[in-house]
Each structure stands twice: as structure tokens, then as C-alpha cells.
Amino acid sequence: MDTMKNAHSKDETPASTGVLAVKVDDLTVAYNYKPVLWDIDLEIPEGVLMAIVGPNGAGKSTLIKAILGILKPIAGSVSIYGKPYHKQRSLVAYVPQKGSVDWDFPTTALDVVMMGTYGSLGWIKRPGVKEKKAALEALEKVGMLAFKSRQISQLSGGQQQRIFLARALVQDASIYFMDEPFQGVDATTEIAIINILKELRKAGKTVIVVHHDLQTVPEYFDWVTFLNVKKIATGPVMDIFNDDNLTKTYGINYKVSVQK
Amino acid sequence: MNLQEYFSLVFSDYTLRTITLGTAILGAVTGMLGSFAVLRKQSLLGDAISHAALPGIALAFLITGAKDSNTLLIGALVSGLLGTFWIRGIISKTHLKSDTALGLILSLFFGFGMLLLTFIQKQPNANQAGLDKYLFGQAATLVESDVWLMAIITGICVLVMLLFWKEFKLLLFDADYTKTLGFNTKIIDILITTFIVLAIVLGLQTVGVVLMSAMLLAPAAAARQWTNSLSTMVFLAAIFGAFSGVFGTAISASQDNLSTGPVIVLVASVFVIFSFVFSPSRGLLFRQIRFISNRRDLELQKTLSFMYHIAETHDDISHPHTIKILNNFQGFTRKTLQKLVDKNYVTLDGTMWSLTEEGFETAANLYNQNIKTHE
């Protein structure tokens, strides 16, 4: 675990505490015969802001879904803070891809954010004043308080993404998994979202993000995992975000000017 | 009997009261559950389930020889559930899409059911007559015990729905997320589906296998047009469904030779058409009106801002210009010019126009707004 000592990123607070937030062992997922993920071992230290990068079809979303138990892996195990995932659900929050739901569903922004409280409420119990207050606070954090009563189909793509983010914030988890939160959002929203992610890390949370824009990796993240069916590399951005790993992952001779 | 007589008799006449109550309850419960089916994009599931119930009815008759509705409906329930689980199995185990799976099970079960029905009808004993009422339904055969059964199942359904409202809503909106929160989505799913199957089976005697899915979809589709809240939608769908039942029964009872099931479905369709056209926020009519009026406003604003650019170059903003200049501008018509005059933005003098003080101000503000939104 020596590498973790290098996890200090620029001027920000030291990220890693040396504790493992997520540990994935021998994870293999296949829809048919061809594996989508092959024998993934992954250790994610607590307190990092990590990007998962890789080409289309590399299994980035699948990795998150398998870790969260949405997909059943063929083999492998996942532990969260040393215990099986199903015992640690309350520590984990998920932001799915925006396109995975029907935004014409008859409900309001506030209502969607309230869904973040359903997990801690458990079966049957209804959300009350406390839950509503938490949801309103989350809406304020993502700058969407003014839209709380809006029907969700009347929100822009960026606003919908913020609503999803707020729903995860309400869960008050320790580990956040986000599937392409920057997809299809404008520059203003992207900055707003990355600021929230950085705040989460400052508060000691672990944030794992499926990310597409390689240019912004060094600026946004302090930890990175290269994935293309197999895990290519994982570690601090300053150590491993280089042309060599990019070429291994994307197959072509990749040149990205890494600003350090 | 005319409609008036019907409504005066409905409370005193036993048969009319039973049938009306039955169709109203049926409409309410199918409308409610139909909302869930529509929002899950499983509109066709109802059609498949109702068709899948037919062989169950025929087999129940062949096995027991009994013709009372309860026995036959248990057969319908079993084969309806079987069809549903097969559909699920096909979708999850093969690469077939859900519409293919639904179509496959629908035609397979319905074909088998028709085969059994013809076989039964060829049998020598006279007992077989009347099974074909399950094809198109026959509300007149409803008796009090049928209505009680409907009321009890509807009651249980409402209770379960209130209890698991939060879980139902969550699953309908975002199934994957529901899993990550630790809910067993299979249980919620089975609950919803079982109730949909139950509601369909309850309606077979009244509306029939062929038209049953309309009872599920029409009230829900109509209700969706009027609201953006799930609870209001479910409530409205129940109301629309119940009214379709009552009006359908009333119309069919007041005319000769109009069978109740199809009339109920037609009334429900009227609700749908009305809602699709006249709903204030989603209806075609108001959307078109809004679209046209927005276009007109924009045309007007564009013309005004064009005039502003011309007037701007002169010291005197009300300096007259010839109307001909405007002909170069696309979107300009005599009508828009007249409207600008009506609004007191422009004055006309022969073939010359000039901006008024007010018009100039308005146009200047328009222009500033434009700049702001471009930044």
C-alpha cells in the first residue's frame, strides 16, 4: 500500500487514509459467452475521487453495476469497508446514467430527491418532515431549490443530472458511485457538479465516477482506474495517468498532454 | 327503457344495481392498476394476460364440469399467471424483446383456448353453452356474489397499494436504484403483477378476453393527460374507469342489443380521446394553440427588432421609413404590421411607417434580452 502515500493531490487535503473503502476480488461478468469484465481485482482507498476510464464497451458501467449488485457476476466478490456489500448498503449511494429512467414519469424534482431517503426508511414506512428537510437541503446544495415543484420532464438535461446527484446526496453515504454524471451537461453544470464532488472528497467521502473526457481527468480526479474488460491499471493520477496506460487501454497510440 | 328510466331504476332494481356496481368497481380497480402497467411500459402485458386466461377457463370447465364463474375464474387465474411467468422467463432467458414475448404467449395461449372452446362446443351434452361469453363478456350474468368478490379483491388491492406506495413508485421510476437501496425488487414486482392479473381475471366475465386490456389502459392513458402526480393519476384513472363502467352499463341497458362490455370500452375510449385533445397542459388542442401564438409573438418581435435596427441609425427614432424596406425581411406581413400598430408600437402614414417612443423602448429591451441570453 505504499502508493497510497502519493495520493496527495495538488493543494487539496490529503485524500487517502490508508483504509480500503472498496475491495473487488476476481470479479467476472458476462452477458453471453464473451466476458464483459474479466477477473477484476480492484482496491479503492478511502477518500479518493476516482475516475474509471476506458473505451466504449470496456465495461465501466458494468463494473459499477456489478459492485452494487444490480448485475449478478459469474464469479468474484465485493467488500465495502471489509464486509460484504449487502451488509453495508447504507454506506453506498448510486447515481445512475441519466438516460436509464423515463423523465416523463409523473413526479416532481423534490419527489425524486426524496427517493434517496427510502433506503434508510425501509419497507412500508413513509417519509416525514425529517426526510423532506434532508431532500430540500440536498436540492439547495445542487442549486435546484427553486425547481423543487417542477415536473421532472420540464427540467433540462443538466438539471435532471443535478436532481440525480441530489438524490444520492440525501443518502448521506460514505461511498458514491456515479455513472457518467457529466454526460450531456453544459459547462456551468459540469463545474457545479465537480465542485460538489470535490466537497464530498473534502468531507472524507470516496467518490467513484465513470468518466469519458480524458482531458479533464488530471484536473478533476486524484485517482484513476483504466479499464478495458480487464483492469489495465489503477492508482494516483499523477503516477499512472500517462500515454503508456492510455495506449494499453484504448489500443491506439494515445497522446494526451498531462498537466501536472 | 331510456337513460332517465335507467338512472331512476338503478337503485331499486336488483339486477341493474348489481351490474352497475360490478362494472363500476371493475372500472376503478383496472384503472388504478392500469396506471402501473402504463408507467412500466407494459401496456401490452394486460392484453397477453387476458388472452392467456382463456385456456384456463376451458380447462377448468373440462376438468370440473362446473360452470359457475368462481371455478372458471380460478382456472383463468392459474393460466393467466402461468402466461405471465412464461413471458418473464422468455424475456430474461432469451434475447427476445418483450413485445415479441408478449405476442408469442398471447397468440399461443389464445389459440389453445379457442381450440379447447370449439372442442367443448362439439360435445354432446348441452351444458357447454355459454362459455363463449368469456370471449366478449356478458355483464348481465353478474350476480351479487361476483360483485362481492370484486369488492373484496379491490379492497385488498387498495390496502396493499397504500401500504407499499413508496416501494411501487420507486420501482416504477428507477428499478436499478431500488435494488441499490436494499429493496427486493422481485417482491414488489410480483405484488404489482399479481394484482394486475387478478384485476384482469375479475373482468373477464364482464368485458371478456378480447377487450379486457382496454379497461386497463384507457383510463390510465386518459388520466396521465391531466396530472403530473402519480397519486392523482392513479386516483383519476380509478374515477375514469368507474364512470366508464357506469355509463357503459347505462347506455347498454337503455338500448336493445348493445352488449355491455364493448360499450364500456367505447365510453373509456371517449375519455381517452377527450383527454388527448382537451387536456390543458398535454392536450393536442392547447399545445397547438400555444405553438401558434408563440410563433406569432416571435414573428412580431423579430419584425419589431428589425425596425429598431433601421430606426436606430437615425437621430429621430420616429423618422418615417417606407414600408418597402420591410419586404426584404422574412416573416413580415401586413398582418404583423397592423398588429404592431394596434399595440401602439408603430404609426403608419400612407406607405411610410415610424416607430413610436413605446415601440422603440420595447424593441430596445427585446434587444438587450437577446444579448443577455447569448452570453
PDB file of C-alpha atoms in Angstrom, chain B residues 15-269:
ATOM      1  CA  THR B  15     -80.191  -6.706 -11.498  1.00  0.00           C
ATOM      2  CA  LEU B  16     -79.369  -3.202 -12.670  1.00  0.00           C
ATOM      3  CA  ARG B  17     -77.849  -2.310  -9.328  1.00  0.00           C
ATOM      4  CA  THR B  18     -75.677  -5.428  -9.269  1.00  0.00           C
ATOM      5  CA  ILE B  19     -74.416  -4.948 -12.793  1.00  0.00           C
ATOM      6  CA  THR B  20     -73.776  -1.238 -12.335  1.00  0.00           C
ATOM      7  CA  LEU B  21     -71.905  -1.751  -9.078  1.00  0.00           C
ATOM      8  CA  GLY B  22     -69.900  -4.558 -10.625  1.00  0.00           C
ATOM      9  CA  THR B  23     -68.811  -2.610 -13.678  1.00  0.00           C
ATOM     10  CA  ALA B  24     -68.041   0.472 -11.563  1.00  0.00           C
ATOM     11  CA  ILE B  25     -65.808  -1.468  -9.172  1.00  0.00           C
ATOM     12  CA  LEU B  26     -64.185  -3.276 -12.062  1.00  0.00           C
ATOM     13  CA  GLY B  27     -63.507   0.003 -13.861  1.00  0.00           C
ATOM     14  CA  ALA B  28     -61.995   1.518 -10.720  1.00  0.00           C
ATOM     15  CA  VAL B  29     -59.639  -1.356  -9.937  1.00  0.00           C
ATOM     16  CA  THR B  30     -58.478  -1.852 -13.522  1.00  0.00           C
ATOM     17  CA  GLY B  31     -57.947   1.898 -13.922  1.00  0.00           C
ATOM     18  CA  MET B  32     -55.838   2.013 -10.772  1.00  0.00           C
ATOM     19  CA  LEU B  33     -53.668  -0.956 -11.680  1.00  0.00           C
ATOM     20  CA  GLY B  34     -53.590   0.075 -15.309  1.00  0.00           C
ATOM     21  CA  SER B  35     -51.680   3.211 -14.273  1.00  0.00           C
ATOM     22  CA  PHE B  36     -48.868   0.989 -13.043  1.00  0.00           C
ATOM     23  CA  ALA B  37     -48.895  -1.084 -16.235  1.00  0.00           C
ATOM     24  CA  VAL B  38     -48.794   2.018 -18.430  1.00  0.00           C
ATOM     25  CA  LEU B  39     -45.973   3.649 -16.460  1.00  0.00           C
ATOM     26  CA  ARG B  40     -43.923   0.442 -16.586  1.00  0.00           C
ATOM     27  CA  LYS B  41     -44.331   0.454 -20.367  1.00  0.00           C
ATOM     28  CA  GLN B  42     -46.109  -2.865 -20.033  1.00  0.00           C
ATOM     29  CA  SER B  43     -49.293  -1.770 -21.720  1.00  0.00           C
ATOM     30  CA  LEU B  44     -49.465  -4.962 -23.725  1.00  0.00           C
ATOM     31  CA  LEU B  45     -48.994  -7.176 -20.692  1.00  0.00           C
ATOM     32  CA  GLY B  46     -52.694  -6.854 -19.887  1.00  0.00           C
ATOM     33  CA  ASP B  47     -53.639  -7.998 -23.350  1.00  0.00           C
ATOM     34  CA  ALA B  48     -51.375 -11.026 -23.120  1.00  0.00           C
ATOM     35  CA  ILE B  49     -52.625 -11.961 -19.651  1.00  0.00           C
ATOM     36  CA  SER B  50     -56.292 -11.753 -20.583  1.00  0.00           C
ATOM     37  CA  HIS B  51     -55.790 -13.879 -23.688  1.00  0.00           C
ATOM     38  CA  ALA B  52     -53.669 -16.300 -21.694  1.00  0.00           C
ATOM     39  CA  ALA B  53     -56.597 -16.789 -19.310  1.00  0.00           C
ATOM     40  CA  LEU B  54     -58.848 -18.367 -21.944  1.00  0.00           C
ATOM     41  CA  PRO B  55     -57.415 -21.916 -21.941  1.00  0.00           C
ATOM     42  CA  GLY B  56     -57.626 -21.848 -18.136  1.00  0.00           C
ATOM     43  CA  ILE B  57     -61.367 -21.222 -18.319  1.00  0.00           C
ATOM     44  CA  ALA B  58     -61.867 -24.025 -20.828  1.00  0.00           C
ATOM     45  CA  LEU B  59     -59.706 -26.485 -18.905  1.00  0.00           C
ATOM     46  CA  ALA B  60     -61.432 -25.659 -15.615  1.00  0.00           C
ATOM     47  CA  PHE B  61     -64.737 -26.492 -17.288  1.00  0.00           C
ATOM     48  CA  LEU B  62     -63.418 -29.714 -18.838  1.00  0.00           C
ATOM     49  CA  ILE B  63     -61.937 -30.901 -15.545  1.00  0.00           C
ATOM     50  CA  THR B  64     -64.732 -29.987 -13.137  1.00  0.00           C
ATOM     51  CA  GLY B  65     -67.718 -29.823 -15.455  1.00  0.00           C
ATOM     52  CA  ALA B  66     -68.853 -26.869 -13.358  1.00  0.00           C
ATOM     53  CA  LYS B  67     -69.976 -23.659 -14.979  1.00  0.00           C
ATOM     54  CA  ASP B  68     -70.131 -21.265 -12.036  1.00  0.00           C
ATOM     55  CA  SER B  69     -67.953 -18.237 -12.524  1.00  0.00           C
ATOM     56  CA  ASN B  70     -65.745 -18.793  -9.449  1.00  0.00           C
ATOM     57  CA  THR B  71     -64.471 -22.180 -10.606  1.00  0.00           C
ATOM     58  CA  LEU B  72     -63.820 -20.924 -14.106  1.00  0.00           C
ATOM     59  CA  LEU B  73     -62.091 -17.788 -12.881  1.00  0.00           C
ATOM     60  CA  ILE B  74     -59.695 -19.845 -10.758  1.00  0.00           C
ATOM     61  CA  GLY B  75     -58.767 -21.643 -13.966  1.00  0.00           C
ATOM     62  CA  ALA B  76     -58.333 -18.256 -15.644  1.00  0.00           C
ATOM     63  CA  LEU B  77     -56.136 -17.037 -12.786  1.00  0.00           C
ATOM     64  CA  VAL B  78     -53.862 -20.065 -12.974  1.00  0.00           C
ATOM     65  CA  SER B  79     -53.343 -19.900 -16.700  1.00  0.00           C
ATOM     66  CA  GLY B  80     -53.061 -16.092 -16.613  1.00  0.00           C
ATOM     67  CA  LEU B  81     -50.285 -16.306 -14.025  1.00  0.00           C
ATOM     68  CA  LEU B  82     -48.628 -19.116 -15.962  1.00  0.00           C
ATOM     69  CA  GLY B  83     -48.655 -16.970 -19.107  1.00  0.00           C
ATOM     70  CA  THR B  84     -47.156 -14.049 -17.182  1.00  0.00           C
ATOM     71  CA  PHE B  85     -44.303 -16.109 -15.782  1.00  0.00           C
ATOM     72  CA  TRP B  86     -43.575 -17.559 -19.192  1.00  0.00           C
ATOM     73  CA  ILE B  87     -43.398 -14.053 -20.629  1.00  0.00           C
ATOM     74  CA  ARG B  88     -40.949 -13.088 -17.890  1.00  0.00           C
ATOM     75  CA  GLY B  89     -38.955 -16.243 -18.485  1.00  0.00           C
ATOM     76  CA  ILE B  90     -38.717 -15.595 -22.209  1.00  0.00           C
ATOM     77  CA  ILE B  91     -37.587 -12.010 -21.659  1.00  0.00           C
ATOM     78  CA  SER B  92     -34.934 -12.862 -19.079  1.00  0.00           C
ATOM     79  CA  LYS B  93     -33.644 -16.135 -20.534  1.00  0.00           C
ATOM     80  CA  THR B  94     -33.590 -15.372 -24.246  1.00  0.00           C
ATOM     81  CA  HIS B  95     -32.670 -12.401 -26.370  1.00  0.00           C
ATOM     82  CA  LEU B  96     -36.239 -11.808 -27.475  1.00  0.00           C
ATOM     83  CA  LYS B  97     -37.637  -8.368 -26.754  1.00  0.00           C
ATOM     84  CA  SER B  98     -40.671  -8.027 -24.521  1.00  0.00           C
ATOM     85  CA  ASP B  99     -43.093  -7.248 -27.363  1.00  0.00           C
ATOM     86  CA  THR B 100     -42.114 -10.498 -29.063  1.00  0.00           C
ATOM     87  CA  ALA B 101     -42.537 -12.457 -25.851  1.00  0.00           C
ATOM     88  CA  LEU B 102     -45.947 -10.879 -25.219  1.00  0.00           C
ATOM     89  CA  GLY B 103     -47.148 -11.551 -28.761  1.00  0.00           C
ATOM     90  CA  LEU B 104     -45.907 -15.106 -28.641  1.00  0.00           C
ATOM     91  CA  ILE B 105     -47.617 -16.012 -25.365  1.00  0.00           C
ATOM     92  CA  LEU B 106     -50.776 -14.120 -26.323  1.00  0.00           C
ATOM     93  CA  SER B 107     -51.326 -15.999 -29.565  1.00  0.00           C
ATOM     94  CA  LEU B 108     -50.144 -19.345 -28.217  1.00  0.00           C
ATOM     95  CA  PHE B 109     -52.497 -19.313 -25.223  1.00  0.00           C
ATOM     96  CA  PHE B 110     -55.396 -17.757 -27.111  1.00  0.00           C
ATOM     97  CA  GLY B 111     -55.061 -20.291 -29.915  1.00  0.00           C
ATOM     98  CA  PHE B 112     -55.027 -23.156 -27.452  1.00  0.00           C
ATOM     99  CA  GLY B 113     -58.032 -21.638 -25.664  1.00  0.00           C
ATOM    100  CA  MET B 114     -60.018 -21.352 -28.896  1.00  0.00           C
ATOM    101  CA  LEU B 115     -59.154 -24.935 -29.754  1.00  0.00           C
ATOM    102  CA  LEU B 116     -60.495 -26.117 -26.400  1.00  0.00           C
ATOM    103  CA  LEU B 117     -63.627 -23.960 -26.760  1.00  0.00           C
ATOM    104  CA  THR B 118     -64.506 -25.458 -30.160  1.00  0.00           C
ATOM    105  CA  PHE B 119     -63.826 -28.914 -28.757  1.00  0.00           C
ATOM    106  CA  ILE B 120     -66.168 -28.237 -25.843  1.00  0.00           C
ATOM    107  CA  GLN B 121     -68.880 -26.904 -28.130  1.00  0.00           C
ATOM    108  CA  LYS B 122     -68.804 -30.082 -30.243  1.00  0.00           C
ATOM    109  CA  GLN B 123     -69.526 -32.203 -27.168  1.00  0.00           C
ATOM    110  CA  PRO B 124     -72.963 -33.782 -26.996  1.00  0.00           C
ATOM    111  CA  ASN B 125     -74.192 -32.530 -23.620  1.00  0.00           C
ATOM    112  CA  ALA B 126     -75.990 -29.222 -23.556  1.00  0.00           C
ATOM    113  CA  ASN B 127     -74.100 -27.958 -20.554  1.00  0.00           C
ATOM    114  CA  GLN B 128     -71.363 -26.350 -22.623  1.00  0.00           C
ATOM    115  CA  ALA B 129     -73.389 -23.421 -23.846  1.00  0.00           C
ATOM    116  CA  GLY B 130     -72.349 -20.012 -22.607  1.00  0.00           C
ATOM    117  CA  LEU B 131     -68.611 -20.486 -22.197  1.00  0.00           C
ATOM    118  CA  ASP B 132     -68.090 -18.166 -25.142  1.00  0.00           C
ATOM    119  CA  LYS B 133     -69.366 -15.305 -23.011  1.00  0.00           C
ATOM    120  CA  TYR B 134     -65.783 -15.076 -21.754  1.00  0.00           C
ATOM    121  CA  LEU B 135     -64.684 -14.014 -25.209  1.00  0.00           C
ATOM    122  CA  PHE B 136     -66.619 -10.762 -25.293  1.00  0.00           C
ATOM    123  CA  GLY B 137     -68.047 -10.687 -21.801  1.00  0.00           C
ATOM    124  CA  GLN B 138     -71.623 -10.591 -20.622  1.00  0.00           C
ATOM    125  CA  ALA B 139     -72.258  -8.182 -17.795  1.00  0.00           C
ATOM    126  CA  ALA B 140     -75.828  -9.362 -17.439  1.00  0.00           C
ATOM    127  CA  THR B 141     -74.604 -12.619 -15.915  1.00  0.00           C
ATOM    128  CA  LEU B 142     -73.078 -10.805 -12.933  1.00  0.00           C
ATOM    129  CA  VAL B 143     -74.653 -11.819  -9.626  1.00  0.00           C
ATOM    130  CA  GLU B 144     -74.270 -10.395  -6.169  1.00  0.00           C
ATOM    131  CA  SER B 145     -71.547 -12.849  -5.131  1.00  0.00           C
ATOM    132  CA  ASP B 146     -69.449 -11.815  -8.149  1.00  0.00           C
ATOM    133  CA  VAL B 147     -69.716  -8.196  -7.087  1.00  0.00           C
ATOM    134  CA  TRP B 148     -68.731  -9.083  -3.524  1.00  0.00           C
ATOM    135  CA  LEU B 149     -65.665 -10.889  -4.814  1.00  0.00           C
ATOM    136  CA  MET B 150     -64.731  -7.854  -6.903  1.00  0.00           C
ATOM    137  CA  ALA B 151     -65.224  -5.515  -3.950  1.00  0.00           C
ATOM    138  CA  ILE B 152     -63.103  -7.647  -1.613  1.00  0.00           C
ATOM    139  CA  ILE B 153     -60.231  -8.013  -4.058  1.00  0.00           C
ATOM    140  CA  THR B 154     -60.382  -4.306  -4.882  1.00  0.00           C
ATOM    141  CA  GLY B 155     -60.282  -3.540  -1.161  1.00  0.00           C
ATOM    142  CA  ILE B 156     -57.209  -5.714  -0.641  1.00  0.00           C
ATOM    143  CA  CYS B 157     -55.610  -4.165  -3.685  1.00  0.00           C
ATOM    144  CA  VAL B 158     -56.150  -0.604  -2.398  1.00  0.00           C
ATOM    145  CA  LEU B 159     -54.792  -1.592   1.006  1.00  0.00           C
ATOM    146  CA  VAL B 160     -51.628  -3.152  -0.428  1.00  0.00           C
ATOM    147  CA  MET B 161     -51.174  -0.193  -2.730  1.00  0.00           C
ATOM    148  CA  LEU B 162     -51.379   2.293   0.159  1.00  0.00           C
ATOM    149  CA  LEU B 163     -49.024   0.176   2.240  1.00  0.00           C
ATOM    150  CA  PHE B 164     -46.371  -0.222  -0.457  1.00  0.00           C
ATOM    151  CA  TRP B 165     -46.971   3.087  -2.246  1.00  0.00           C
ATOM    152  CA  LYS B 166     -43.417   4.275  -1.729  1.00  0.00           C
ATOM    153  CA  GLU B 167     -41.918   0.999  -2.969  1.00  0.00           C
ATOM    154  CA  PHE B 168     -44.239   0.867  -6.002  1.00  0.00           C
ATOM    155  CA  LYS B 169     -43.355   4.414  -7.021  1.00  0.00           C
ATOM    156  CA  LEU B 170     -39.633   3.789  -6.602  1.00  0.00           C
ATOM    157  CA  LEU B 171     -39.702   0.610  -8.686  1.00  0.00           C
ATOM    158  CA  LEU B 172     -41.796   2.216 -11.418  1.00  0.00           C
ATOM    159  CA  PHE B 173     -39.410   5.137 -11.738  1.00  0.00           C
ATOM    160  CA  ASP B 174     -35.995   3.528 -11.294  1.00  0.00           C
ATOM    161  CA  ALA B 175     -35.723  -0.235 -10.803  1.00  0.00           C
ATOM    162  CA  ASP B 176     -31.899  -0.402 -10.617  1.00  0.00           C
ATOM    163  CA  TYR B 177     -31.758   2.308  -8.000  1.00  0.00           C
ATOM    164  CA  THR B 178     -34.438   0.478  -5.999  1.00  0.00           C
ATOM    165  CA  LYS B 179     -32.110  -2.532  -5.832  1.00  0.00           C
ATOM    166  CA  THR B 180     -29.193  -0.477  -4.565  1.00  0.00           C
ATOM    167  CA  LEU B 181     -31.347   0.867  -1.734  1.00  0.00           C
ATOM    168  CA  GLY B 182     -31.738  -2.702  -0.495  1.00  0.00           C
ATOM    169  CA  PHE B 183     -35.320  -3.387  -1.566  1.00  0.00           C
ATOM    170  CA  ASN B 184     -36.120  -6.777  -3.007  1.00  0.00           C
ATOM    171  CA  THR B 185     -37.426  -5.660  -6.377  1.00  0.00           C
ATOM    172  CA  LYS B 186     -38.720  -9.152  -7.161  1.00  0.00           C
ATOM    173  CA  ILE B 187     -41.223  -8.999  -4.317  1.00  0.00           C
ATOM    174  CA  ILE B 188     -42.511  -5.562  -5.371  1.00  0.00           C
ATOM    175  CA  ASP B 189     -42.673  -6.712  -8.957  1.00  0.00           C
ATOM    176  CA  ILE B 190     -44.597  -9.886  -8.133  1.00  0.00           C
ATOM    177  CA  LEU B 191     -47.036  -7.880  -5.978  1.00  0.00           C
ATOM    178  CA  ILE B 192     -47.827  -5.452  -8.814  1.00  0.00           C
ATOM    179  CA  THR B 193     -48.075  -8.163 -11.451  1.00  0.00           C
ATOM    180  CA  THR B 194     -50.252 -10.441  -9.330  1.00  0.00           C
ATOM    181  CA  PHE B 195     -52.735  -7.661  -8.753  1.00  0.00           C
ATOM    182  CA  ILE B 196     -52.816  -6.825 -12.460  1.00  0.00           C
ATOM    183  CA  VAL B 197     -53.557 -10.482 -13.232  1.00  0.00           C
ATOM    184  CA  LEU B 198     -56.252 -10.574 -10.535  1.00  0.00           C
ATOM    185  CA  ALA B 199     -57.948  -7.454 -11.876  1.00  0.00           C
ATOM    186  CA  ILE B 200     -57.949  -8.842 -15.401  1.00  0.00           C
ATOM    187  CA  VAL B 201     -59.385 -12.177 -14.339  1.00  0.00           C
ATOM    188  CA  LEU B 202     -62.116 -10.351 -12.400  1.00  0.00           C
ATOM    189  CA  GLY B 203     -63.106  -8.501 -15.550  1.00  0.00           C
ATOM    190  CA  LEU B 204     -63.248 -11.459 -17.926  1.00  0.00           C
ATOM    191  CA  GLN B 205     -66.870 -12.273 -17.189  1.00  0.00           C
ATOM    192  CA  THR B 206     -67.958  -8.682 -17.745  1.00  0.00           C
ATOM    193  CA  VAL B 207     -65.752  -7.383 -20.557  1.00  0.00           C
ATOM    194  CA  GLY B 208     -64.238 -10.541 -21.992  1.00  0.00           C
ATOM    195  CA  VAL B 209     -60.822 -11.767 -23.013  1.00  0.00           C
ATOM    196  CA  VAL B 210     -60.565  -9.725 -26.184  1.00  0.00           C
ATOM    197  CA  LEU B 211     -61.390  -6.258 -24.850  1.00  0.00           C
ATOM    198  CA  MET B 212     -60.087  -6.574 -21.301  1.00  0.00           C
ATOM    199  CA  SER B 213     -56.786  -4.795 -21.910  1.00  0.00           C
ATOM    200  CA  ALA B 214     -58.653  -1.628 -22.914  1.00  0.00           C
ATOM    201  CA  MET B 215     -60.079  -1.448 -19.383  1.00  0.00           C
ATOM    202  CA  LEU B 216     -56.523  -1.483 -18.085  1.00  0.00           C
ATOM    203  CA  LEU B 217     -55.064   1.058 -20.481  1.00  0.00           C
ATOM    204  CA  ALA B 218     -57.770   3.548 -21.438  1.00  0.00           C
ATOM    205  CA  PRO B 219     -58.480   5.093 -18.008  1.00  0.00           C
ATOM    206  CA  ALA B 220     -54.751   5.270 -17.203  1.00  0.00           C
ATOM    207  CA  ALA B 221     -53.846   6.843 -20.543  1.00  0.00           C
ATOM    208  CA  ALA B 222     -56.621   9.408 -20.093  1.00  0.00           C
ATOM    209  CA  ALA B 223     -55.610  10.181 -16.508  1.00  0.00           C
ATOM    210  CA  ARG B 224     -51.952  10.743 -17.439  1.00  0.00           C
ATOM    211  CA  GLN B 225     -53.033  13.713 -19.588  1.00  0.00           C
ATOM    212  CA  TRP B 226     -54.453  15.652 -16.673  1.00  0.00           C
ATOM    213  CA  THR B 227     -51.796  15.439 -13.994  1.00  0.00           C
ATOM    214  CA  ASN B 228     -48.107  15.296 -13.212  1.00  0.00           C
ATOM    215  CA  SER B 229     -48.509  13.478  -9.922  1.00  0.00           C
ATOM    216  CA  LEU B 230     -48.591   9.717  -9.607  1.00  0.00           C
ATOM    217  CA  SER B 231     -51.178   9.638  -6.829  1.00  0.00           C
ATOM    218  CA  THR B 232     -53.529  11.949  -8.716  1.00  0.00           C
ATOM    219  CA  MET B 233     -53.047   9.863 -11.832  1.00  0.00           C
ATOM    220  CA  VAL B 234     -53.972   6.605 -10.074  1.00  0.00           C
ATOM    221  CA  PHE B 235     -56.959   8.294  -8.441  1.00  0.00           C
ATOM    222  CA  LEU B 236     -58.190   9.852 -11.697  1.00  0.00           C
ATOM    223  CA  ALA B 237     -57.746   6.567 -13.551  1.00  0.00           C
ATOM    224  CA  ALA B 238     -59.931   4.850 -10.954  1.00  0.00           C
ATOM    225  CA  ILE B 239     -62.595   7.549 -11.357  1.00  0.00           C
ATOM    226  CA  PHE B 240     -62.478   7.401 -15.178  1.00  0.00           C
ATOM    227  CA  GLY B 241     -62.670   3.605 -15.036  1.00  0.00           C
ATOM    228  CA  ALA B 242     -65.630   3.631 -12.653  1.00  0.00           C
ATOM    229  CA  PHE B 243     -67.504   6.192 -14.758  1.00  0.00           C
ATOM    230  CA  SER B 244     -66.841   4.196 -17.913  1.00  0.00           C
ATOM    231  CA  GLY B 245     -68.370   1.200 -16.148  1.00  0.00           C
ATOM    232  CA  VAL B 246     -71.460   3.082 -15.001  1.00  0.00           C
ATOM    233  CA  PHE B 247     -72.100   4.976 -18.258  1.00  0.00           C
ATOM    234  CA  GLY B 248     -71.363   1.930 -20.358  1.00  0.00           C
ATOM    235  CA  THR B 249     -73.860  -0.114 -18.378  1.00  0.00           C
ATOM    236  CA  ALA B 250     -76.427   2.687 -18.530  1.00  0.00           C
ATOM    237  CA  ILE B 251     -76.151   3.064 -22.299  1.00  0.00           C
ATOM    238  CA  SER B 252     -76.249  -0.650 -22.967  1.00  0.00           C
ATOM    239  CA  ALA B 253     -79.181  -1.201 -20.583  1.00  0.00           C
ATOM    240  CA  SER B 254     -81.223   1.580 -22.133  1.00  0.00           C
ATOM    241  CA  GLN B 255     -80.870   0.252 -25.677  1.00  0.00           C
ATOM    242  CA  ASP B 256     -81.719  -3.133 -27.053  1.00  0.00           C
ATOM    243  CA  ASN B 257     -78.997  -5.382 -28.342  1.00  0.00           C
ATOM    244  CA  LEU B 258     -75.991  -3.403 -27.138  1.00  0.00           C
ATOM    245  CA  SER B 259     -73.679  -5.685 -25.195  1.00  0.00           C
ATOM    246  CA  THR B 260     -72.219  -4.053 -22.128  1.00  0.00           C
ATOM    247  CA  GLY B 261     -68.504  -4.879 -22.418  1.00  0.00           C
ATOM    248  CA  PRO B 262     -67.881  -3.182 -25.766  1.00  0.00           C
ATOM    249  CA  VAL B 263     -69.954  -0.151 -24.742  1.00  0.00           C
ATOM    250  CA  ILE B 264     -67.892   0.253 -21.554  1.00  0.00           C
ATOM    251  CA  VAL B 265     -64.719   0.102 -23.605  1.00  0.00           C
ATOM    252  CA  LEU B 266     -66.106   2.677 -26.039  1.00  0.00           C
ATOM    253  CA  VAL B 267     -67.011   5.036 -23.206  1.00  0.00           C
ATOM    254  CA  ALA B 268     -63.500   4.633 -21.808  1.00  0.00           C
ATOM    255  CA  SER B 269     -62.142   5.479 -25.265  1.00  0.00           C
TER     256      SER B 269
END
